[in-house]
Short mmCIF file of C-alpha atoms and ligand atoms in Angstrom, two decimals:
data_model
loop_
_atom_site.label_atom_id
_atom_site.label_comp_id
_atom_site.label_asym_id
_atom_site.label_seq_id
_atom_site.Cartn_x
_atom_site.Cartn_y
_atom_site.Cartn_z
CA UNK A 1 47.18 -38.89 -27.30
CA UNK A 2 46.77 -35.11 -28.25
CA UNK A 3 49.20 -32.10 -26.64
CA UNK A 4 48.40 -28.67 -25.59
CA UNK A 5 50.12 -25.70 -24.61
CA UNK A 6 47.81 -24.99 -21.79
CA UNK A 7 44.18 -26.67 -20.25
CA UNK A 8 41.89 -24.66 -18.94
CA UNK A 9 39.34 -26.65 -16.90
CA UNK A 10 36.14 -24.24 -16.93
CA UNK A 11 34.37 -22.19 -19.41
CA UNK A 12 33.01 -19.44 -17.55
CA UNK A 13 33.44 -15.88 -16.63
CA UNK A 14 37.80 -16.78 -16.47
CA UNK A 15 38.29 -19.67 -18.22
CA UNK A 16 36.79 -17.97 -21.58
CA UNK A 17 38.18 -14.83 -21.47
CA UNK A 18 41.76 -16.51 -20.47
CA UNK A 19 41.49 -18.70 -23.47
CA UNK A 20 41.31 -16.04 -26.15
CA UNK A 21 43.86 -14.52 -24.20
CA UNK A 22 46.10 -17.81 -24.86
CA UNK A 23 44.94 -18.93 -28.49
CA UNK A 24 45.25 -15.29 -29.59
CA UNK A 25 49.05 -15.32 -28.06
CA UNK A 26 49.45 -18.43 -30.09
CA UNK A 27 49.16 -20.99 -27.11
CA UNK A 28 47.52 -24.15 -28.50
CA UNK A 29 44.68 -23.87 -25.96
CA UNK A 30 42.17 -26.78 -25.02
CA UNK A 31 39.30 -25.48 -22.86
CA UNK A 32 37.39 -28.67 -20.74
CA UNK A 33 33.93 -27.88 -18.67
CA UNK A 34 31.36 -30.64 -17.41
CA UNK A 35 28.54 -28.73 -18.88
CA UNK A 36 26.78 -28.40 -22.00
CA UNK A 37 28.20 -24.96 -23.17
CA UNK A 38 30.17 -22.03 -23.00
CA UNK A 39 29.19 -19.66 -19.37
CA UNK A 40 26.87 -22.25 -17.56
CA UNK A 41 28.21 -22.25 -14.28
CA UNK A 42 28.18 -18.73 -12.24
CA UNK A 43 28.61 -16.40 -15.11
CA UNK A 44 25.43 -16.69 -16.16
CA UNK A 45 24.25 -15.60 -12.25
CA UNK A 46 26.30 -12.35 -12.78
CA UNK A 47 23.96 -9.31 -13.25
CA UNK A 48 26.74 -7.53 -14.95
CA UNK A 49 28.95 -5.06 -12.76
CA UNK A 50 31.83 -4.23 -14.18
CA UNK A 51 33.95 -1.64 -11.27
CA UNK A 52 38.01 -0.59 -10.99
CA UNK A 53 36.57 0.78 -7.71
CA UNK A 54 38.32 -2.02 -5.29
CA UNK A 55 40.97 -0.96 -2.37
CA UNK A 56 43.40 -3.57 -3.75
CA UNK A 57 45.80 -2.28 -6.16
CA UNK A 58 46.31 -5.93 -8.74
CA UNK A 59 41.94 -5.60 -8.85
CA UNK A 60 42.26 -2.01 -10.03
CA UNK A 61 44.48 -2.56 -12.25
CA UNK A 62 43.39 -6.22 -13.50
CA UNK A 63 39.72 -3.88 -13.98
CA UNK A 64 40.86 -0.81 -15.49
CA UNK A 65 42.68 -2.90 -18.25
CA UNK A 66 38.79 -5.20 -18.36
CA UNK A 67 37.26 -2.14 -18.66
CA UNK A 68 38.88 -1.31 -21.67
CA UNK A 69 38.54 -4.63 -23.05
CA UNK A 70 34.51 -4.25 -22.73
CA UNK A 71 34.55 -1.12 -23.79
CA UNK A 72 36.09 -1.03 -27.09
CA UNK A 73 34.45 -4.62 -28.08
CA UNK A 74 32.21 -3.73 -30.19
CA UNK A 75 33.91 -1.19 -31.64
CA UNK A 76 36.81 -4.03 -32.62
CA UNK A 77 34.88 -7.21 -33.44
CA UNK A 78 31.30 -5.40 -34.21
CA UNK A 79 28.97 -7.95 -31.03
CA UNK A 80 27.17 -6.15 -28.98
CA UNK A 81 28.14 -6.74 -25.18
CA UNK A 82 25.82 -4.36 -23.78
CA UNK A 83 28.53 -2.06 -22.18
CA UNK A 84 27.59 1.23 -20.50
CA UNK A 85 29.72 3.20 -18.86
CA UNK A 86 26.83 4.25 -16.59
CA UNK A 87 29.34 4.41 -13.05
CA UNK A 88 28.65 3.01 -9.41
CA UNK A 89 28.27 4.83 -6.56
CA UNK A 90 28.49 3.19 -3.01
CA UNK A 91 26.30 5.19 -0.59
CA UNK A 92 27.30 6.40 2.80
CA UNK A 93 24.64 6.73 5.13
CA UNK A 94 26.57 6.36 8.43
CA UNK A 95 29.53 8.21 9.44
CA UNK A 96 31.94 5.09 9.64
CA UNK A 97 30.71 3.99 6.09
CA UNK A 98 31.19 7.97 4.97
CA UNK A 99 35.02 7.76 6.18
CA UNK A 100 35.74 4.00 5.12
CA UNK A 101 34.46 5.57 1.27
CA UNK A 102 36.63 8.50 1.93
CA UNK A 103 39.48 6.87 2.53
CA UNK A 104 38.84 4.49 -0.64
CA UNK A 105 38.28 7.27 -2.43
CA UNK A 106 41.89 8.75 -1.44
CA UNK A 107 43.70 5.57 -2.45
CA UNK A 108 41.86 5.39 -5.77
CA UNK A 109 42.99 8.18 -6.81
CA UNK A 110 46.62 7.62 -5.81
CA UNK A 111 46.14 4.40 -8.03
CA UNK A 112 44.76 6.92 -11.29
CA UNK A 113 40.97 6.18 -10.99
CA UNK A 114 38.61 8.23 -11.47
CA UNK A 115 36.43 8.65 -8.49
CA UNK A 116 35.05 10.72 -6.14
CA UNK A 117 33.29 11.56 -2.54
CA UNK A 118 29.85 13.31 -3.55
CA UNK A 119 27.76 14.92 -1.08
CA UNK A 120 24.09 14.09 -0.47
CA UNK A 121 22.57 16.23 -2.82
CA UNK A 122 25.43 15.69 -6.30
CA UNK A 123 23.92 12.24 -5.28
CA UNK A 124 20.70 13.54 -6.02
CA UNK A 125 21.12 14.40 -9.04
CA UNK A 126 22.47 10.88 -10.30
CA UNK A 127 19.76 8.82 -8.59
CA UNK A 128 16.53 11.08 -9.07
CA UNK A 129 13.75 10.41 -6.65
CA UNK A 130 16.59 8.40 -4.01
CA UNK A 131 14.96 9.06 -0.56
CA UNK A 132 17.81 10.88 1.44
CA UNK A 133 17.18 10.12 4.91
CA UNK A 134 19.98 9.85 6.87
CA UNK A 135 21.92 10.08 3.04
CA UNK A 136 25.54 11.52 3.95
CA UNK A 137 26.89 11.03 0.20
CA UNK A 138 28.89 8.61 -1.80
CA UNK A 139 31.27 7.59 -3.86
CA UNK A 140 30.62 8.15 -8.07
CA UNK A 141 33.66 6.28 -10.23
CA UNK A 142 32.08 7.32 -14.36
CA UNK A 143 34.39 5.39 -16.01
CA UNK A 144 32.89 1.75 -14.07
CA UNK A 145 30.15 0.30 -15.94
CA UNK A 146 27.88 -2.56 -17.06
CA UNK A 147 27.64 -5.59 -19.41
CA UNK A 148 25.50 -8.64 -19.99
CA UNK A 149 28.01 -11.71 -19.04
CA UNK A 150 26.25 -14.13 -21.69
CA UNK A 151 27.13 -11.59 -24.18
CA UNK A 152 29.94 -11.27 -23.67
CA UNK A 153 31.00 -14.45 -22.58
CA UNK A 154 29.82 -15.86 -25.89
CA UNK A 155 31.36 -12.57 -28.01
CA UNK A 156 34.44 -13.82 -25.92
CA UNK A 157 34.15 -17.67 -27.03
CA UNK A 158 33.72 -16.79 -30.96
CA UNK A 159 36.33 -14.92 -30.61
CA UNK A 160 38.94 -17.47 -29.16
CA UNK A 161 37.75 -20.27 -31.41
CA UNK A 162 38.38 -17.88 -34.21
CA UNK A 163 42.22 -17.62 -32.75
CA UNK A 164 42.65 -21.42 -32.47
CA UNK A 165 40.55 -22.34 -29.44
CA UNK A 166 38.99 -25.59 -28.75
CA UNK A 167 36.05 -26.24 -26.45
CA UNK A 168 35.37 -29.60 -24.78
CA UNK A 169 31.48 -29.58 -23.20
CA UNK A 170 29.92 -32.61 -20.81
CA UNK A 171 33.64 -33.46 -19.88
CA UNK A 172 34.22 -33.28 -16.60
CA UNK A 173 38.32 -33.32 -15.43
CA UNK A 174 38.66 -35.69 -12.59
CA UNK A 175 42.37 -35.88 -12.90
CA UNK A 176 45.70 -34.15 -13.33
CA UNK A 177 48.65 -36.44 -13.63
CA UNK A 178 51.62 -35.21 -12.72
CA UNK A 179 55.49 -36.19 -12.52
CA UNK A 180 58.49 -35.54 -10.46
CA UNK A 181 56.16 -32.23 -9.71
CA UNK A 182 55.30 -31.26 -12.72
CA UNK A 183 51.92 -31.29 -14.60
CA UNK A 184 52.07 -33.79 -17.52
CA UNK A 185 48.71 -34.13 -18.68
CA UNK A 186 44.64 -33.60 -17.67
CA UNK A 187 42.46 -36.88 -17.39
CA UNK A 188 38.50 -36.39 -17.64
CA UNK A 189 35.57 -39.01 -17.70
CA UNK A 190 35.85 -39.49 -21.05
CA UNK A 191 39.94 -39.26 -21.95
CA UNK A 192 43.51 -37.95 -21.19
CA UNK A 193 44.96 -35.04 -22.46
CA UNK A 194 48.77 -34.15 -22.52
CA UNK A 195 50.09 -30.56 -21.24
CA UNK A 196 52.89 -28.95 -19.37
CA UNK A 197 50.02 -25.87 -18.24
CA UNK A 198 47.03 -26.34 -16.26
CA UNK A 199 45.16 -23.57 -15.34
CA UNK A 200 42.50 -23.75 -12.84
CA UNK A 201 39.39 -22.16 -13.44
CA UNK A 202 37.13 -23.70 -11.86
CA UNK A 203 34.87 -21.30 -9.48
CA UNK A 204 32.72 -22.86 -7.52
CA UNK A 205 34.25 -25.81 -8.05
CA UNK A 206 37.88 -25.06 -7.54
CA UNK A 207 38.86 -27.59 -4.20
CA UNK A 208 37.59 -30.34 -6.26
CA UNK A 209 40.87 -29.46 -8.52
CA UNK A 210 43.04 -28.18 -5.78
CA UNK A 211 42.33 -31.36 -4.08
CA UNK A 212 43.12 -33.46 -7.27
CA UNK A 213 46.74 -32.52 -6.45
CA UNK A 214 46.76 -32.12 -2.69
CA UNK A 215 46.72 -28.63 -2.19
CA UNK A 216 44.11 -26.99 0.22
CA UNK A 217 42.67 -23.89 -1.90
CA UNK A 218 40.73 -21.63 1.04
CA UNK A 219 37.72 -21.01 -1.50
CA UNK A 220 34.27 -21.59 0.02
CA UNK A 221 30.85 -20.85 -2.59
CA UNK A 222 28.68 -18.79 -1.04
CA UNK A 223 25.04 -18.15 -2.18
CA UNK A 224 23.74 -15.05 -3.37
CA UNK A 225 20.37 -13.86 -5.39
CA UNK A 226 19.44 -11.85 -8.34
CA UNK A 227 16.51 -10.76 -9.79
CA UNK A 228 15.07 -9.02 -12.66
CA UNK A 229 12.28 -6.28 -13.58
CA UNK A 230 10.19 -5.51 -16.77
CA UNK A 231 11.95 -3.01 -18.60
CA UNK A 232 10.92 0.71 -18.35
CA UNK A 233 12.29 3.96 -19.52
CA UNK A 234 15.65 4.57 -18.32
CA UNK A 235 16.25 6.84 -15.55
CA UNK A 236 19.12 6.29 -13.79
CA UNK A 237 22.77 5.13 -15.62
CA UNK A 238 24.84 3.57 -12.36
CA UNK A 239 25.49 1.59 -10.47
CA UNK A 240 23.69 1.92 -6.88
CA UNK A 241 25.57 0.11 -4.26
CA UNK A 242 23.59 0.16 -0.62
CA UNK A 243 26.37 -0.96 2.23
CA UNK A 244 24.27 -0.18 4.82
CA UNK A 245 23.35 -3.67 6.83
CA UNK A 246 19.28 -4.52 7.49
CA UNK A 247 17.79 -5.75 10.66
CA UNK A 248 14.72 -7.30 9.54
CA UNK A 249 13.15 -9.84 11.81
CA UNK A 250 10.53 -10.69 9.45
CA UNK A 251 12.16 -11.34 6.48
CA UNK A 252 15.69 -12.45 7.41
CA UNK A 253 19.05 -9.90 7.96
CA UNK A 254 20.82 -8.29 4.53
CA UNK A 255 24.49 -6.96 4.63
CA UNK A 256 24.88 -4.67 1.14
CA UNK A 257 22.54 -4.70 -1.94
CA UNK A 258 22.92 -3.22 -5.74
CA UNK A 259 21.17 -2.50 -8.64
CA UNK A 260 21.38 -0.33 -11.57
CA UNK A 261 19.28 -0.41 -14.94
CA UNK A 262 20.86 -1.87 -18.40
CA UNK A 263 20.72 -1.33 -21.50
CA UNK A 264 16.64 -2.41 -22.31
CA UNK A 265 15.63 -0.60 -18.83
CA UNK A 266 15.67 -3.78 -16.80
CA UNK A 267 16.48 -3.29 -13.49
CA UNK A 268 18.79 -5.91 -12.13
CA UNK A 269 19.07 -6.15 -8.67
CA UNK A 270 21.76 -8.41 -6.33
CA UNK A 271 21.78 -8.96 -2.22
CA UNK A 272 24.53 -10.33 0.28
CA UNK A 273 22.65 -12.02 2.93
CA UNK A 274 23.74 -12.05 6.73
CA UNK A 275 24.36 -14.45 8.12
CA UNK A 276 26.49 -15.70 5.11
CA UNK A 277 25.05 -18.42 3.48
CA UNK A 278 27.65 -21.13 2.74
CA UNK A 279 27.13 -24.69 0.58
CA UNK A 280 26.52 -25.16 -3.50
CA UNK A 281 22.93 -24.90 -2.99
CA UNK A 282 20.88 -22.94 -6.37
CA UNK A 283 17.46 -23.16 -5.15
CA UNK A 284 15.89 -19.90 -4.59
CA UNK A 285 15.12 -19.09 -1.57
CA UNK A 286 11.09 -17.20 -0.27
CA UNK A 287 13.34 -14.31 2.12
CA UNK A 288 15.22 -12.90 -0.41
CA UNK A 289 12.82 -11.08 -3.03
CA UNK A 290 11.03 -10.08 0.02
CA UNK A 291 14.14 -8.24 1.82
CA UNK A 292 15.37 -6.97 -1.71
CA UNK A 293 11.84 -5.31 -2.59
CA UNK A 294 11.18 -3.41 0.62
CA UNK A 295 15.21 -2.56 0.84
CA UNK A 296 15.17 -0.76 -2.73
CA UNK A 297 11.51 0.75 -2.74
CA UNK A 298 12.32 2.24 0.79
CA UNK A 299 16.19 3.65 -1.56
CA UNK A 300 14.62 4.63 -4.70
CA UNK A 301 10.56 4.68 -3.74
CA UNK A 302 9.39 5.13 -7.96
CA UNK A 303 10.49 1.43 -8.07
CA UNK A 304 7.42 0.28 -6.18
CA UNK A 305 5.33 -0.05 -9.50
CA UNK A 306 7.87 -2.08 -11.69
CA UNK A 307 7.42 -5.78 -12.00
CA UNK A 308 9.99 -8.59 -11.34
CA UNK A 309 10.40 -11.03 -14.13
CA UNK A 310 12.58 -13.31 -12.60
CA UNK A 311 14.67 -14.31 -9.50
CA UNK A 312 17.91 -16.82 -9.64
CA UNK A 313 20.37 -18.22 -6.95
CA UNK A 314 23.78 -18.28 -7.84
CA UNK A 315 27.38 -18.46 -5.75
CA UNK A 316 30.23 -16.52 -5.13
CA UNK A 317 33.67 -18.29 -4.77
CA UNK A 318 34.80 -16.58 -1.87
CA UNK A 319 38.18 -16.24 -0.44
CA UNK A 320 38.91 -15.39 3.38
CA UNK A 321 40.28 -11.92 2.16
CA UNK A 322 37.55 -10.90 -0.75
CA UNK A 323 40.32 -11.43 -3.26
CA UNK A 324 40.89 -14.16 -6.07
CA UNK A 325 43.85 -16.30 -6.25
CA UNK A 326 46.34 -15.89 -9.04
CA UNK A 327 49.11 -17.68 -10.24
CA UNK A 328 51.83 -20.59 -9.96
CA UNK A 329 52.05 -22.36 -6.82
CA UNK A 330 55.79 -23.77 -5.40
CA UNK A 331 55.14 -27.13 -5.04
CA UNK A 332 54.35 -28.15 -8.41
CA UNK A 333 55.29 -26.75 -11.83
CA UNK A 334 52.79 -25.95 -14.73
CA UNK A 335 49.90 -25.62 -12.44
CA UNK A 336 48.10 -22.19 -12.25
CA UNK A 337 45.38 -20.88 -10.21
CA UNK A 338 42.56 -18.85 -11.06
CA UNK A 339 40.30 -19.59 -8.38
CA UNK A 340 38.36 -17.40 -5.75
CA UNK A 341 36.82 -14.25 -7.53
CA UNK A 342 34.20 -13.40 -4.67
CA UNK A 343 31.87 -11.58 -6.36
CA UNK A 344 33.73 -10.38 -9.10
CA UNK A 345 34.69 -12.60 -11.64
CA UNK A 346 32.73 -11.35 -14.66
CA UNK A 347 34.48 -8.13 -14.15
CA UNK A 348 38.15 -9.89 -13.72
CA UNK A 349 38.16 -12.08 -15.95
CA UNK A 350 39.27 -10.47 -19.35
CA UNK A 351 41.76 -8.27 -17.78
CA UNK A 352 43.28 -11.82 -15.63
CA UNK A 353 42.86 -13.54 -18.94
CA UNK A 354 46.09 -11.21 -20.22
CA UNK A 355 47.98 -11.81 -17.42
CA UNK A 356 47.81 -15.53 -16.86
CA UNK A 357 48.74 -15.96 -20.72
CA UNK A 358 51.51 -13.86 -19.81
CA UNK A 359 52.52 -16.04 -17.10
CA UNK A 360 52.56 -18.95 -19.15
CA UNK A 361 54.94 -17.17 -21.93
CA UNK A 362 56.72 -15.78 -19.59
CA UNK A 363 56.15 -12.34 -20.89
CA UNK A 364 55.99 -10.17 -17.37
CA UNK A 365 56.49 -6.57 -16.42
CA UNK A 366 57.34 -5.24 -13.16
CA UNK A 367 53.25 -4.27 -12.99
CA UNK A 368 52.50 -8.00 -12.82
CA UNK A 369 55.02 -8.96 -10.71
CA UNK A 370 53.09 -6.56 -8.19
CA UNK A 371 50.38 -8.03 -8.97
CA UNK A 372 50.75 -11.97 -9.01
CA UNK A 373 52.47 -11.13 -5.37
CA UNK A 374 49.60 -9.48 -3.54
CA UNK A 375 47.22 -12.95 -5.21
CA UNK A 376 49.62 -15.09 -4.63
CA UNK A 377 48.57 -18.49 -3.05
CA UNK A 378 50.78 -18.28 -0.49
CA UNK A 379 49.78 -14.59 1.50
CA UNK A 380 48.11 -13.97 4.48
CA UNK A 381 45.09 -13.51 3.83
CA UNK A 382 44.32 -10.70 5.95
CA UNK A 383 44.13 -7.97 3.86
CA UNK A 384 40.44 -7.74 3.64
CA UNK A 385 39.18 -6.14 0.66
CA UNK A 386 37.08 -2.97 1.68
CA UNK A 387 34.77 -3.30 -1.13
CA UNK A 388 33.78 -7.13 -1.03
C1 FAD B 401 23.90 -13.33 -7.89
C2 FAD B 401 25.29 -12.95 -8.62
C3 FAD B 401 25.40 -12.10 -9.16
C4 FAD B 401 26.95 -11.56 -9.71
N1 FAD B 401 27.08 -10.42 -10.23
C5 FAD B 401 28.90 -9.93 -10.32
C6 FAD B 401 28.36 -8.82 -10.65
O1 FAD B 401 27.95 -8.09 -11.16
N2 FAD B 401 29.75 -8.48 -11.75
C7 FAD B 401 30.70 -9.54 -11.27
O2 FAD B 401 31.65 -9.27 -11.46
N3 FAD B 401 30.55 -10.90 -10.96
C8 FAD B 401 29.86 -11.09 -10.63
N4 FAD B 401 28.92 -12.19 -9.81
C9 FAD B 401 30.10 -12.77 -9.19
C10 FAD B 401 30.79 -14.13 -10.34
O3 FAD B 401 29.59 -14.71 -11.35
C11 FAD B 401 32.04 -14.81 -10.54
O4 FAD B 401 32.33 -14.11 -9.77
C12 FAD B 401 32.15 -15.66 -11.78
O5 FAD B 401 31.32 -16.52 -12.48
C13 FAD B 401 33.21 -16.59 -11.12
O6 FAD B 401 33.70 -17.47 -12.31
P1 FAD B 401 34.82 -18.69 -12.92
O7 FAD B 401 35.05 -18.63 -14.22
O8 FAD B 401 35.19 -18.85 -11.55
O9 FAD B 401 33.50 -19.84 -12.56
P2 FAD B 401 32.25 -20.09 -13.10
O10 FAD B 401 32.25 -18.72 -14.43
O11 FAD B 401 31.11 -20.56 -12.59
O12 FAD B 401 32.63 -21.54 -14.17
C14 FAD B 401 33.51 -21.83 -14.00
C15 FAD B 401 33.49 -23.13 -14.77
O13 FAD B 401 34.35 -24.01 -14.28
C16 FAD B 401 33.18 -25.51 -14.33
N5 FAD B 401 33.70 -26.58 -13.89
C17 FAD B 401 33.94 -26.78 -12.62
N6 FAD B 401 34.35 -27.97 -12.10
C18 FAD B 401 34.83 -28.47 -13.06
C19 FAD B 401 35.19 -29.97 -13.87
N7 FAD B 401 35.64 -30.68 -12.73
N8 FAD B 401 35.79 -30.18 -15.01
C20 FAD B 401 35.01 -29.64 -15.96
N9 FAD B 401 34.75 -28.19 -15.26
C21 FAD B 401 34.15 -28.37 -14.30
C22 FAD B 401 31.67 -25.56 -14.55
O14 FAD B 401 30.94 -26.17 -14.68
C23 FAD B 401 31.92 -23.72 -14.87
O15 FAD B 401 31.07 -23.26 -16.31
C24 FAD B 401 27.94 -12.43 -9.12
C25 FAD B 401 27.25 -14.06 -8.60
C26 FAD B 401 26.09 -13.94 -8.09
C27 FAD B 401 26.33 -15.72 -7.74
#
């Protein structure tokens, strides 16, 4: 039976950059995915937003490292993954949101982030044509950006293979074998493999892998829909996040929505429905498009003549506090969680992959230990992420 230093279950936003990091550090790495090729889970549903502007220190640090990796990829390895450093802008239309954002900015500055709270006039310069009715201001973090989830994952995939990572597609993990509380291997619907380390990077299906070793992972898949327009001449660079909830008797209520214009000039957009839609259904709803287009055109009236090319629905693997669950667990040696990425798996992937590799080779810095503490499976889940 073939033996690996690490087997990663899931070739998605997390599994692929993790394989890149483990293979680069010399670990014999196998990635197994039930789908036919790389990034076919929820990675391809992500719209490509990448930010370090979170409220939890560990996510800030992980995403700062991710940004370094996305930003330097083309120069280092030559592939254009459509990285653009356009920034992120969270808008405030109520004093409650203004206060919340100002508090986050103070904290984020303490963690070394380049971010400021801008007044409405400055926001109007950043987003030409924005409807300023009740606009109080917003945050702006110029170092955040965006990249193509498919181009990036394929670039990470190719590079990880050059470092020696192996991939088995169309193969489903059905069991993790354990002896005396130690991982000994992985069984799939096709074969059996020996390993002392398994990483669960199965996104919306994380619970199933948890069940195989009798741990109850608090990860619930929730539906989110997105879309893309035809290309138009570039007229704004930042990701715009409108956190004001909307009550809409005709099409349904929603929480926040966000959008940006990509390198090709196409506008990508995504909405958080209210109430949440839990479950694994990926069929599109008829309410998403009328909800989001009404909100976007109201905020930025010049969008009204742009044609929409395509919409899709995917899943956020949500946790109770909006933060991922990372690292080893007490009961079983050799099992590692990399689950519950919520709406941020693509941006967390590269930084997290390197952290997971350091977990395996046991080269953890004090900063790593702090991150693993904050994101541990056994935490209280009471410190809710403000900027989910
Ligand atoms: C509409 C939308 C917009 C989004 N926008 C963004 C964004 O702008 N920025 C951002 O950072 N994130 C965004 N996200 C979130 C992001 O897509 C997810 O957080 C991320 O894809 C989760 O990564 P993952 O690796 O955990 O899961 P996935 O990428 O889904 O990968 C999991 C893989 O595990 C495989 N798998 C599952 N079970 C098994 C098994 N038993 N055996 C073998 N293989 C298995 C699956 O086939 C899948 O390929 C968005 C999500 C949606 C739906």
